[in-house]
CSV table of C-alpha atoms and ligand atoms in Angstrom, one decimal:
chain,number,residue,atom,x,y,z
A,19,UNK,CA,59.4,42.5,-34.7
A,20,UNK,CA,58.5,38.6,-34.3
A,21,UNK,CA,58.0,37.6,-31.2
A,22,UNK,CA,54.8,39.2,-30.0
A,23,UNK,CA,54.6,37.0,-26.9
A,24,UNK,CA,54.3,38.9,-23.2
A,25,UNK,CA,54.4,42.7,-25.4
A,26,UNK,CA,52.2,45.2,-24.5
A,27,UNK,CA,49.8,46.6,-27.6
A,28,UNK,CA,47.9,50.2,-26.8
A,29,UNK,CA,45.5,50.1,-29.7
A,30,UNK,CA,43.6,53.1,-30.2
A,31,UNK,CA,39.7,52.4,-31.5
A,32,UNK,CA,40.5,49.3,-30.0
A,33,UNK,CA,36.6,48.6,-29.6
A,34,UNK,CA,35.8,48.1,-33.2
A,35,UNK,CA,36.3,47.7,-36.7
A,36,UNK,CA,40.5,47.4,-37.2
A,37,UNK,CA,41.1,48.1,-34.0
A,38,UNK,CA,39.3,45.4,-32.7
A,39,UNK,CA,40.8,42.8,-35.4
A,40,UNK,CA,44.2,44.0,-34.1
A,41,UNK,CA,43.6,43.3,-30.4
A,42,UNK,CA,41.9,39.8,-31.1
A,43,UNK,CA,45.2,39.0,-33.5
A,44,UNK,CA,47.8,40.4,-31.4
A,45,UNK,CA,46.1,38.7,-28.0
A,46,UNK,CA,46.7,35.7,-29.6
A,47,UNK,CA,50.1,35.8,-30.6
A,48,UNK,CA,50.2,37.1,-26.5
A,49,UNK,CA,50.6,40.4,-26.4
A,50,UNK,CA,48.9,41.9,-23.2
A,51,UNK,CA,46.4,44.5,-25.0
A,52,UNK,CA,44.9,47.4,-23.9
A,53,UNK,CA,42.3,48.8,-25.9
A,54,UNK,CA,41.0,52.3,-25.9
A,55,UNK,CA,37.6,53.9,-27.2
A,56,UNK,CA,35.6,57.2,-27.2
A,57,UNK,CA,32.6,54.6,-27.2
A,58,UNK,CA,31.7,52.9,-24.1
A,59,UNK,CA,29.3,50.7,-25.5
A,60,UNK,CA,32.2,49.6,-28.1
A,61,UNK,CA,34.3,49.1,-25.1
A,62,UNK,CA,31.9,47.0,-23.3
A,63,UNK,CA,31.0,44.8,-26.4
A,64,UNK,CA,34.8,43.9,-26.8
A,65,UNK,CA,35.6,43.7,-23.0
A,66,UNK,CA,33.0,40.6,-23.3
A,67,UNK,CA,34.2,38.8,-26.1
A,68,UNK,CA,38.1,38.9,-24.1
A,69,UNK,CA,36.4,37.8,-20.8
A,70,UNK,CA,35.3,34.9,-22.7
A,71,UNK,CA,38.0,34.0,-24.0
A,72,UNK,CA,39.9,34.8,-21.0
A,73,UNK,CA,42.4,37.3,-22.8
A,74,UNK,CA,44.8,39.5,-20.9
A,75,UNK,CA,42.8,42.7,-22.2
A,76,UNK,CA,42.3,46.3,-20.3
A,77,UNK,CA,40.0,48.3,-21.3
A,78,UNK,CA,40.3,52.7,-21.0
A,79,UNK,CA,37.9,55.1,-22.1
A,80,UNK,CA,39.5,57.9,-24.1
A,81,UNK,CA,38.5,60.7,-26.8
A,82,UNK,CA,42.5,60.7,-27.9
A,83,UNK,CA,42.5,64.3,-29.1
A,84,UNK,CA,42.2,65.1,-25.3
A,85,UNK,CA,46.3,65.4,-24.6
A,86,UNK,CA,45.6,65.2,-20.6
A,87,UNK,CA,43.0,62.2,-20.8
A,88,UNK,CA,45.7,60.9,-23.3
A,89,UNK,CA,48.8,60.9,-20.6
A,90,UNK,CA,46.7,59.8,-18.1
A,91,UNK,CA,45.9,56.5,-20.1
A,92,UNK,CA,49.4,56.2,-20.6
A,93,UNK,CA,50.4,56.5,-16.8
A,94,UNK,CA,47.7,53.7,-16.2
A,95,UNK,CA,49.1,51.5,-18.7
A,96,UNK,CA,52.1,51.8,-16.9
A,97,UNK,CA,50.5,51.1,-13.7
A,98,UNK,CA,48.7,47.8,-14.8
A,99,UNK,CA,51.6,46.3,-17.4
A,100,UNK,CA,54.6,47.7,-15.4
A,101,UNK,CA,55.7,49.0,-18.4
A,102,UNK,CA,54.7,51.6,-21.6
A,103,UNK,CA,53.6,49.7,-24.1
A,104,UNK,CA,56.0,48.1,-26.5
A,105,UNK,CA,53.5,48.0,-29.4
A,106,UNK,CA,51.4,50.9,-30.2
A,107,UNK,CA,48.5,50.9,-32.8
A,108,UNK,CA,47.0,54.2,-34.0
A,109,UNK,CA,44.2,53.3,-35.8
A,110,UNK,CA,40.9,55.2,-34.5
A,111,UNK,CA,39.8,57.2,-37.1
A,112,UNK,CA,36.4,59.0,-38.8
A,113,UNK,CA,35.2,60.1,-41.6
A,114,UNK,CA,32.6,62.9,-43.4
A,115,UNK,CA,31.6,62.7,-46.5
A,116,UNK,CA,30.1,66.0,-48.7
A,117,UNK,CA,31.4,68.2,-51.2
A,118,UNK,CA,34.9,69.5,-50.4
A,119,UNK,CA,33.2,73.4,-51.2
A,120,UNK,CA,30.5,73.1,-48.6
A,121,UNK,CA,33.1,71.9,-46.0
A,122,UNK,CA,33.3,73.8,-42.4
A,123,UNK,CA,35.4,75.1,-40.2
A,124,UNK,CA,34.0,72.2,-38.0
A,125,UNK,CA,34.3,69.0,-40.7
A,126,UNK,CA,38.2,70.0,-40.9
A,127,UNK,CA,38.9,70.5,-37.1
A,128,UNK,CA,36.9,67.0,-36.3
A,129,UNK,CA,38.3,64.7,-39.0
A,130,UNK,CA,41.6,66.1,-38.6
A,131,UNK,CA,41.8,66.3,-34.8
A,132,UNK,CA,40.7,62.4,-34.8
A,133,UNK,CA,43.1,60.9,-37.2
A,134,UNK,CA,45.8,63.2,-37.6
A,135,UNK,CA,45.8,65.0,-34.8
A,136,UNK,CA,45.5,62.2,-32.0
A,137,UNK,CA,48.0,60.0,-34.2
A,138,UNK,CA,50.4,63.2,-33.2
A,139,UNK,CA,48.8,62.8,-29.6
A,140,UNK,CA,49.6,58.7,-30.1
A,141,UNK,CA,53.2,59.5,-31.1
A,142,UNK,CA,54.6,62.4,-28.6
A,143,UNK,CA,52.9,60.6,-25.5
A,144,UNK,CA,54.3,57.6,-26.0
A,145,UNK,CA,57.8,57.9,-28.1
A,146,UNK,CA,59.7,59.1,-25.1
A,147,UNK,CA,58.2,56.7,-23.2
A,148,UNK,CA,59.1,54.0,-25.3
A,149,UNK,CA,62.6,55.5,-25.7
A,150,UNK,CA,63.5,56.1,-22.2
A,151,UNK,CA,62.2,51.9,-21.3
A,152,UNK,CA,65.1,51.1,-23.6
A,153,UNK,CA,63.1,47.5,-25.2
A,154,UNK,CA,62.4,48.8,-29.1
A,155,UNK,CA,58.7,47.9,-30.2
A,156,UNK,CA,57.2,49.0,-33.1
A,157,UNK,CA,54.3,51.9,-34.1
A,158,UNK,CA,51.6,51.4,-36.4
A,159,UNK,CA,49.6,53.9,-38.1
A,160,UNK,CA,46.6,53.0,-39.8
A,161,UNK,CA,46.4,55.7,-42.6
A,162,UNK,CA,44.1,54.8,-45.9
A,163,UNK,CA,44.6,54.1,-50.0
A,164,UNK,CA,42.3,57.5,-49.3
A,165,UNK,CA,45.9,59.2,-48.5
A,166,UNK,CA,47.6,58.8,-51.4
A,167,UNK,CA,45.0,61.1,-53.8
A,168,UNK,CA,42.5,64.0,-53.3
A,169,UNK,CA,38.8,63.3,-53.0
A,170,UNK,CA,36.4,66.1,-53.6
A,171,UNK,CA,33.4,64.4,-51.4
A,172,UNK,CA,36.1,63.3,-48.4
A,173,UNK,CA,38.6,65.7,-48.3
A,174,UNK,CA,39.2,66.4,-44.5
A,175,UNK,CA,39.5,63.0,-44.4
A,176,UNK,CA,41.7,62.1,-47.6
A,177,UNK,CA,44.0,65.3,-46.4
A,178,UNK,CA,44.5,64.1,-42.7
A,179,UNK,CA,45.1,60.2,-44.1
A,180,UNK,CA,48.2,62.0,-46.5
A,181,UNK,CA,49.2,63.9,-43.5
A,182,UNK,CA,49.8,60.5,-41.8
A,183,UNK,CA,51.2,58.6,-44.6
A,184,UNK,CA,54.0,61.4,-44.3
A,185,UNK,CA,54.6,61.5,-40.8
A,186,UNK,CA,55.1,57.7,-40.7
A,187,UNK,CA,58.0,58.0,-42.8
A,188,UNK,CA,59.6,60.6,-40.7
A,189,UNK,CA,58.9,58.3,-37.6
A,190,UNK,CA,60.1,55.4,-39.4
A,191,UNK,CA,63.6,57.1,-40.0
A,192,UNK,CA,63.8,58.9,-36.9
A,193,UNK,CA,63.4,55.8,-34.7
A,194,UNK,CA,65.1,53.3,-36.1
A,195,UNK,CA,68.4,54.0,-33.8
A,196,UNK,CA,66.1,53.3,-31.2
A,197,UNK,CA,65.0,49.7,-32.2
A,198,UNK,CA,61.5,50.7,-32.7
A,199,UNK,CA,60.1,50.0,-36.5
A,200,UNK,CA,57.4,52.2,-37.8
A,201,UNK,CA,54.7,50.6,-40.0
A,202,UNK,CA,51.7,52.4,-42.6
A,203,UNK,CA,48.7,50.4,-42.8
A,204,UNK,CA,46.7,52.0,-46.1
A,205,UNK,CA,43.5,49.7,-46.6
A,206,UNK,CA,40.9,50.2,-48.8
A,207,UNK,CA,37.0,49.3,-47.3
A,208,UNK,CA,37.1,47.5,-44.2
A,209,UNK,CA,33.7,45.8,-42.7
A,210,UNK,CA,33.3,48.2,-39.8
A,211,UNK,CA,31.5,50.8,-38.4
A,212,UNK,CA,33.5,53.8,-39.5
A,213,UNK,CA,29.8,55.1,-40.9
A,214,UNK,CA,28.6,55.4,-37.5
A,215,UNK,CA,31.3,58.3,-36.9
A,216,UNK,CA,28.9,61.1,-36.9
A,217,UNK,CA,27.9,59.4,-33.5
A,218,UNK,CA,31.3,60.1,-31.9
A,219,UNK,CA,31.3,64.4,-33.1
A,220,UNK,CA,31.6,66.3,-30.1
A,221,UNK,CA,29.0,69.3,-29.8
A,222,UNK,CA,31.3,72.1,-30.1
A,223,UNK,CA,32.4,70.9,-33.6
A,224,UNK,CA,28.3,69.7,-34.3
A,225,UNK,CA,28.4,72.6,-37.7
A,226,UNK,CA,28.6,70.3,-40.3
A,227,UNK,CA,28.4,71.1,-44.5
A,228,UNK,CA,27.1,68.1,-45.3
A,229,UNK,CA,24.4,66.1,-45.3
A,230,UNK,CA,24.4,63.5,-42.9
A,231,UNK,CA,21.6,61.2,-41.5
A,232,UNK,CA,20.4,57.7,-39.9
A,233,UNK,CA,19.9,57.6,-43.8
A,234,UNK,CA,22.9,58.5,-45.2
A,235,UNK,CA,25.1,56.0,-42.6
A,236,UNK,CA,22.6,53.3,-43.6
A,237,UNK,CA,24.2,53.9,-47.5
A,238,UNK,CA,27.3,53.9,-46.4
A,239,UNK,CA,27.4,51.4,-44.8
A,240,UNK,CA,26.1,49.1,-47.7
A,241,UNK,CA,27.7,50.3,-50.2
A,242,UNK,CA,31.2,50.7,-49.0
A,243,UNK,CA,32.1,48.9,-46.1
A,244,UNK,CA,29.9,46.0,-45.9
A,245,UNK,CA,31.9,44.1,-48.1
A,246,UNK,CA,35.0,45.4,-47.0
A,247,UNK,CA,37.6,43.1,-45.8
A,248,UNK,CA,37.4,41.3,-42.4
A,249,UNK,CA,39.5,43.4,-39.4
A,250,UNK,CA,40.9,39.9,-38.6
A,251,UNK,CA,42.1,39.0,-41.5
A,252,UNK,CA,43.3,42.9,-42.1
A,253,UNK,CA,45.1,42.7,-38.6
A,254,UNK,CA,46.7,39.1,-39.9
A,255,UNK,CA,48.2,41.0,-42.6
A,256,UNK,CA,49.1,43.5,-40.8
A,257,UNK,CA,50.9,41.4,-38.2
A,258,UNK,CA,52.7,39.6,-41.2
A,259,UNK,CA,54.1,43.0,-42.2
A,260,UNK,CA,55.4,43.9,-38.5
A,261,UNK,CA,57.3,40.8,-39.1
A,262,UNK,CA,58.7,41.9,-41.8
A,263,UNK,CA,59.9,45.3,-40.9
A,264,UNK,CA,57.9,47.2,-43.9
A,265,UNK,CA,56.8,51.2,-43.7
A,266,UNK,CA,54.2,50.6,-45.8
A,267,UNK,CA,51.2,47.8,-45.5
A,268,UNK,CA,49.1,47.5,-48.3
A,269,UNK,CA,45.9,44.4,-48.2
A,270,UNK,CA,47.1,43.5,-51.5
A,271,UNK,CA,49.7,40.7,-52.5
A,272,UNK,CA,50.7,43.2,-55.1
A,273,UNK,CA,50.3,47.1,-55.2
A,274,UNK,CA,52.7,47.8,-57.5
A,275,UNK,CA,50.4,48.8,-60.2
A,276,UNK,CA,48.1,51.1,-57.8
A,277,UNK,CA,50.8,52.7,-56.7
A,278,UNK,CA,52.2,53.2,-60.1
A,279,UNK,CA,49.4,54.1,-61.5
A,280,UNK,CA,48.8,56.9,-58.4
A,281,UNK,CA,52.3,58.4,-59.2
A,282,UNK,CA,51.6,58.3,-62.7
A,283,UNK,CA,48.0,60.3,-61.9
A,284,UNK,CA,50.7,63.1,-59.8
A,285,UNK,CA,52.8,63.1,-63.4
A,286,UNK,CA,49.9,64.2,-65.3
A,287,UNK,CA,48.9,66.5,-63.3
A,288,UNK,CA,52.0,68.7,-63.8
A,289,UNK,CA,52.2,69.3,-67.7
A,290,UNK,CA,49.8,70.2,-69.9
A,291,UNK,CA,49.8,67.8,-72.5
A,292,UNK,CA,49.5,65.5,-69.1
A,293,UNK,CA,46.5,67.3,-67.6
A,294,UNK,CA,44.8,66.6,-70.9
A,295,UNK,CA,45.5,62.8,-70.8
A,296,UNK,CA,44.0,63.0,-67.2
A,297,UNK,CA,41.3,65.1,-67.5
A,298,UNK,CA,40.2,62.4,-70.0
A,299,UNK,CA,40.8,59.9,-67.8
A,300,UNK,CA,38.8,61.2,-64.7
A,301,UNK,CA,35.7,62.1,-67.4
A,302,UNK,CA,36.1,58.3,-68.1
A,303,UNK,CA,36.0,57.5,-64.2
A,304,UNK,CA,33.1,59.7,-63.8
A,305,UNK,CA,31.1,57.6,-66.1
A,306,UNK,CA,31.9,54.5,-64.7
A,307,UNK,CA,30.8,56.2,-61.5
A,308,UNK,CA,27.7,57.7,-63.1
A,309,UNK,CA,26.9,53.8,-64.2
A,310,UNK,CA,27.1,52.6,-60.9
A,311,UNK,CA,24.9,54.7,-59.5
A,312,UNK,CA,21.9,52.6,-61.4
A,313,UNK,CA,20.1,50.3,-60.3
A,314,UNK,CA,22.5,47.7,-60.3
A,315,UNK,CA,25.4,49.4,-59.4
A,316,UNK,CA,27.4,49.4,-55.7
A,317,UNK,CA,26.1,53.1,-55.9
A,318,UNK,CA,22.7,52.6,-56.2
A,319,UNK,CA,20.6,54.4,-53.6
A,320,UNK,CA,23.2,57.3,-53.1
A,321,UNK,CA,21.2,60.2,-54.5
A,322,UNK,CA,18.0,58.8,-52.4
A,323,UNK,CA,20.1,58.7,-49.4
A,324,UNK,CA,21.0,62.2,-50.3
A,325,UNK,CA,24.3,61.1,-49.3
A,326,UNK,CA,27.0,63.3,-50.6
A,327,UNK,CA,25.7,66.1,-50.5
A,328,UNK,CA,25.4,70.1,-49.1
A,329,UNK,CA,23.5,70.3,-46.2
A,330,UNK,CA,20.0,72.6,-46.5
A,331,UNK,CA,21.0,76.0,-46.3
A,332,UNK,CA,24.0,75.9,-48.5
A,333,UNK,CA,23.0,77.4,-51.0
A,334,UNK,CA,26.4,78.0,-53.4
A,335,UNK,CA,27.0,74.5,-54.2
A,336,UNK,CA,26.2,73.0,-57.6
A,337,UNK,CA,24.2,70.0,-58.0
A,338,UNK,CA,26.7,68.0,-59.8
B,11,LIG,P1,35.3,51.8,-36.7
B,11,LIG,O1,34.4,53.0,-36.5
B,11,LIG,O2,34.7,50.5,-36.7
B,11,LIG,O3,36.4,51.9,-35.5
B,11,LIG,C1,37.0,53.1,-35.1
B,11,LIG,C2,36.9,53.2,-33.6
B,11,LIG,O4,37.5,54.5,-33.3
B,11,LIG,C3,35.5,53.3,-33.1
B,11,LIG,O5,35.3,52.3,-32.1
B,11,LIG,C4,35.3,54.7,-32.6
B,11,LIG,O6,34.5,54.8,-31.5
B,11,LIG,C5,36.8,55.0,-32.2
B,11,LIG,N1,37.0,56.5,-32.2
B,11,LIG,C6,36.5,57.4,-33.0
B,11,LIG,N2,36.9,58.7,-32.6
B,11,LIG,C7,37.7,58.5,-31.5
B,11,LIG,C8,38.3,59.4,-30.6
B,11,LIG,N3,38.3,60.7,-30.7
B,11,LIG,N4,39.0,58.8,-29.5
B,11,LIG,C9,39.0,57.5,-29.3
B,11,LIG,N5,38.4,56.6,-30.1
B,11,LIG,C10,37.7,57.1,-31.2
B,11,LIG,O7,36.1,52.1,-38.0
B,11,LIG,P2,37.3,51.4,-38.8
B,11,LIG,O8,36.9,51.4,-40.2
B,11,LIG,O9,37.7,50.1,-38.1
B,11,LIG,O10,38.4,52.5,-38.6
B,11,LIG,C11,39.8,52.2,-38.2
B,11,LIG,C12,40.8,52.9,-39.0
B,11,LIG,O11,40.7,52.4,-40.3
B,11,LIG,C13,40.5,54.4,-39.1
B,11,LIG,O12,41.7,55.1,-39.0
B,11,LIG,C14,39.9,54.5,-40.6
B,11,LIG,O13,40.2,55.8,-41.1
B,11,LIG,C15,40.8,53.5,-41.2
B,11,LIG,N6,40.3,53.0,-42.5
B,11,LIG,C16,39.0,52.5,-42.6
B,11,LIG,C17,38.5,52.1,-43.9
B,11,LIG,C18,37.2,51.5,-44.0
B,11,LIG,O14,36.7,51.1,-45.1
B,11,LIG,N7,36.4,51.3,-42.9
B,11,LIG,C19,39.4,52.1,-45.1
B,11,LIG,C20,40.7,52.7,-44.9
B,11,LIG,C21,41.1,53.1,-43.6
C-alpha cells in the first residue's frame, strides 16, 4: 500500500509507546485513526495531543482479549468511518520478566492472552470484515527480535512474540488473493512504557512468579527502553515497509547478519558437535552479561532492583 490518504487505521495500544507513533505517522499521511487502549488515562493523554493538532482521531476503550468488547469496537468503527477499517495495527502488547521455572499458570495466560491471543482477536474480528468491504488494506503485527529465540527470564513473552511471527506468515499468504498485504514489525527496545504493564494485569490473573515492583519497572525502564528507539521514527519505518509490501520489518538497514546469525544459533542446537560450539558461545554471552551488570554496565542496578527474579515464597529456584 502507498496511498494512506482518507484509509482507516484501527491501532490497538494506540495510546502509547508504538501505537502511538503509528497513529501520529499514519494521521499524517491521512488516514482517519482510531486508537484503542485498556488505559484510559493513555487514551486521554493522546486524544489531547490530536485535538491539538486537529487530527481526524477516535478514541475506544478496549481490553482486546475481551472478544464481545472487541466486535463491538469494530461495529463502532463502522458506525463513525462508514466503513471497517482498511488498515489494522496489532501492536498492544506486555511483558513479565522472571525466571522461566518460577513462571505461573497466570504469567502465561496474561502475556499470551495480550499479545497472542488479542492479535488472534485482531485478526478473526476484522479479516471478514475487511474481506466482505472488497477495498484490500493491509495488517500489521507488531511481534519482537524477542520472537525469533528463547529467553529464560521472558519466556511467556518471547513464546507468544514467536507465535505471532508465525501466524503473520500464514496471514500474509492466505490474504494476498484478497489484496490485503500482511506485515511483521520485530523491533528491538522501543522508548515506551511497556514496563508499566504490570499496571494493566487483570485481578483474576494477579498470581504472578516473579518479582515485580514500583522498583523493578523503575530498572526496566532505564536500562532497556529508555534508550530505545523513538515510536515515531519506528512507525516511519514501519510505514516505509507497508510501502513496500514486506512480511517482515526489521529497525535495521541491514539484518541480514542477525538473522543469520539466529538461524545459525537453531543449527547448533541440533548436533552435538554444534551444541558444544554453542554452549561455548552462550558461556561467552553470560560473561559479557555478568560484566554489564557492574557498575558501569546498562545492567547495573538489576540485582538491587531484585529484578529478574522468583517472587518470595518460591522456594525451588536457584539463585543463578
Ligand atoms: P506501551 O506500554 O508503551 O504501549 C502498549 C499499549 O498497549 C499501552 O498503552 C497499554 O495500555 C496497551 N495495552 C496493554 N494491554 C492491553 C489490552 N489487554 N487491551 C488493550 N490495550 C492494551 O508499550 P510498547 O513498547 O509501545 O508496546 C507496543 C508493542 O511493541 C508491544 O506489542 C510490545 O511487545 C512490542 N515491543 C516492544 C519493545 C520495547 O522495547 N518496548 C520491543 C519489541 C517489541
Amino acid at each position: 500500500m502507498k496511498d494512506f490518504k482518507g484509509k482507516v487505521a484501527f491501532i490497538t495500544g494506540g495510546g502509547s509507546g508504538a501505537g502511538l507513533g503509528q497513529a501520529k505517522v499514519f494521521s499524517e499521511a491521512g488516514c482517519k485513526v482510531v486508537i484503542v487502549d485498556i488505559r484510559k488515562d493513555h487514551l486521554d493523554e493522546a486524544m489531547a495531543y490530536f485535538k491539538e493538532k486537529k487530527a481526524e482521531v477516535h478514541a475506544i476503550h478496549l481490553d482486546l482479549t475481551d472478544r464481545k468488547a472487541y466486535a463491538e469496537a469494530a461495529d463502532e468503527v463502522e458506525k463513525v468511518y462508514g466503513t471497517p477499517p482498511q488498515l489494522l495495527f496489532n501492536t498492544a502488547g506486555v511483558n513479565a520478566f522472571g525466571p522461566v521455572e518460577a513462571s505461573t499458570f497466570e504469567d502465561f495466560d496474561w502475556v499470551i492472552g495480550v499479545n497472542l491471543g488479542g492479535v488472534i482477536n485482531g485478526m478473526v474480528t476484522f479479516v471478514p470484515r475487511m474481506i466482505k468491504a472488497g477495498k484490500g488494506g493491509h495488517i500489521t503485527t507488531v511481534a519482537s527480535w524477542g520472537g525469533f529465540m528463547g529467553f529464560a527470564n521472558t519466556a511467556p513473552y518471547a513464546c507468544a512474540k514467536a507465535a505471532v511471527v508465525n501466524l503473520m506468515e500464514s496471514y500474509y499468504m492466505g490474504l494476498k488473493p484478497y489484496g490485503i498485504g500482511v506485515s511483521c514489525l520485530c523491533p528491538i527496545g522501543i522508548n515506551s512504557n511497556i514496563h508499566e504493564s504490570p499496571l494493566t494485569r487483570p485481578e483474576s490473573l494477579k498470581n504472578t512468579g516473579y518479582n515485580v515492583s514500583e522498583k523493578t519497572m523503575e530498572y526496566e525502564k532505564k536500562a532497556f527502553y529508555e534508550s530505545g528507539i523513538d515510536p515515531v521514527d519506528l512507525a516511519k519505518i514501519l510505514k516505509k515497509g507497508i510501502e513496500n509490501e514486506q512480511l517482515y520489518i526489521f529497525q535495521f538497514d541491514d539484518p541480514e547478519k542477525m538473522l543469520r546469525d539466529n538461524y545459525e544459533r537453531i543449527i547448533n542446537y541440533s548436533t552435538p558437535e554444534g551444541m558444544k560450539m554453542q554452549e561455548e558461545l552462550e558461556r561467552k554471552r553470560r560473561e559479557e552479561m555478568a560484566k554489564m551488570s557492574g557498575d558501569a554496565g546498562p545492567m547495573a542496578g538489576a540485582a538491587e532492583a531484585g529484578w529478574g527474579k522468583a517472587r518470595e515464597g518460591i522456594d525451588w529456584v536457584k539463585d543463578k
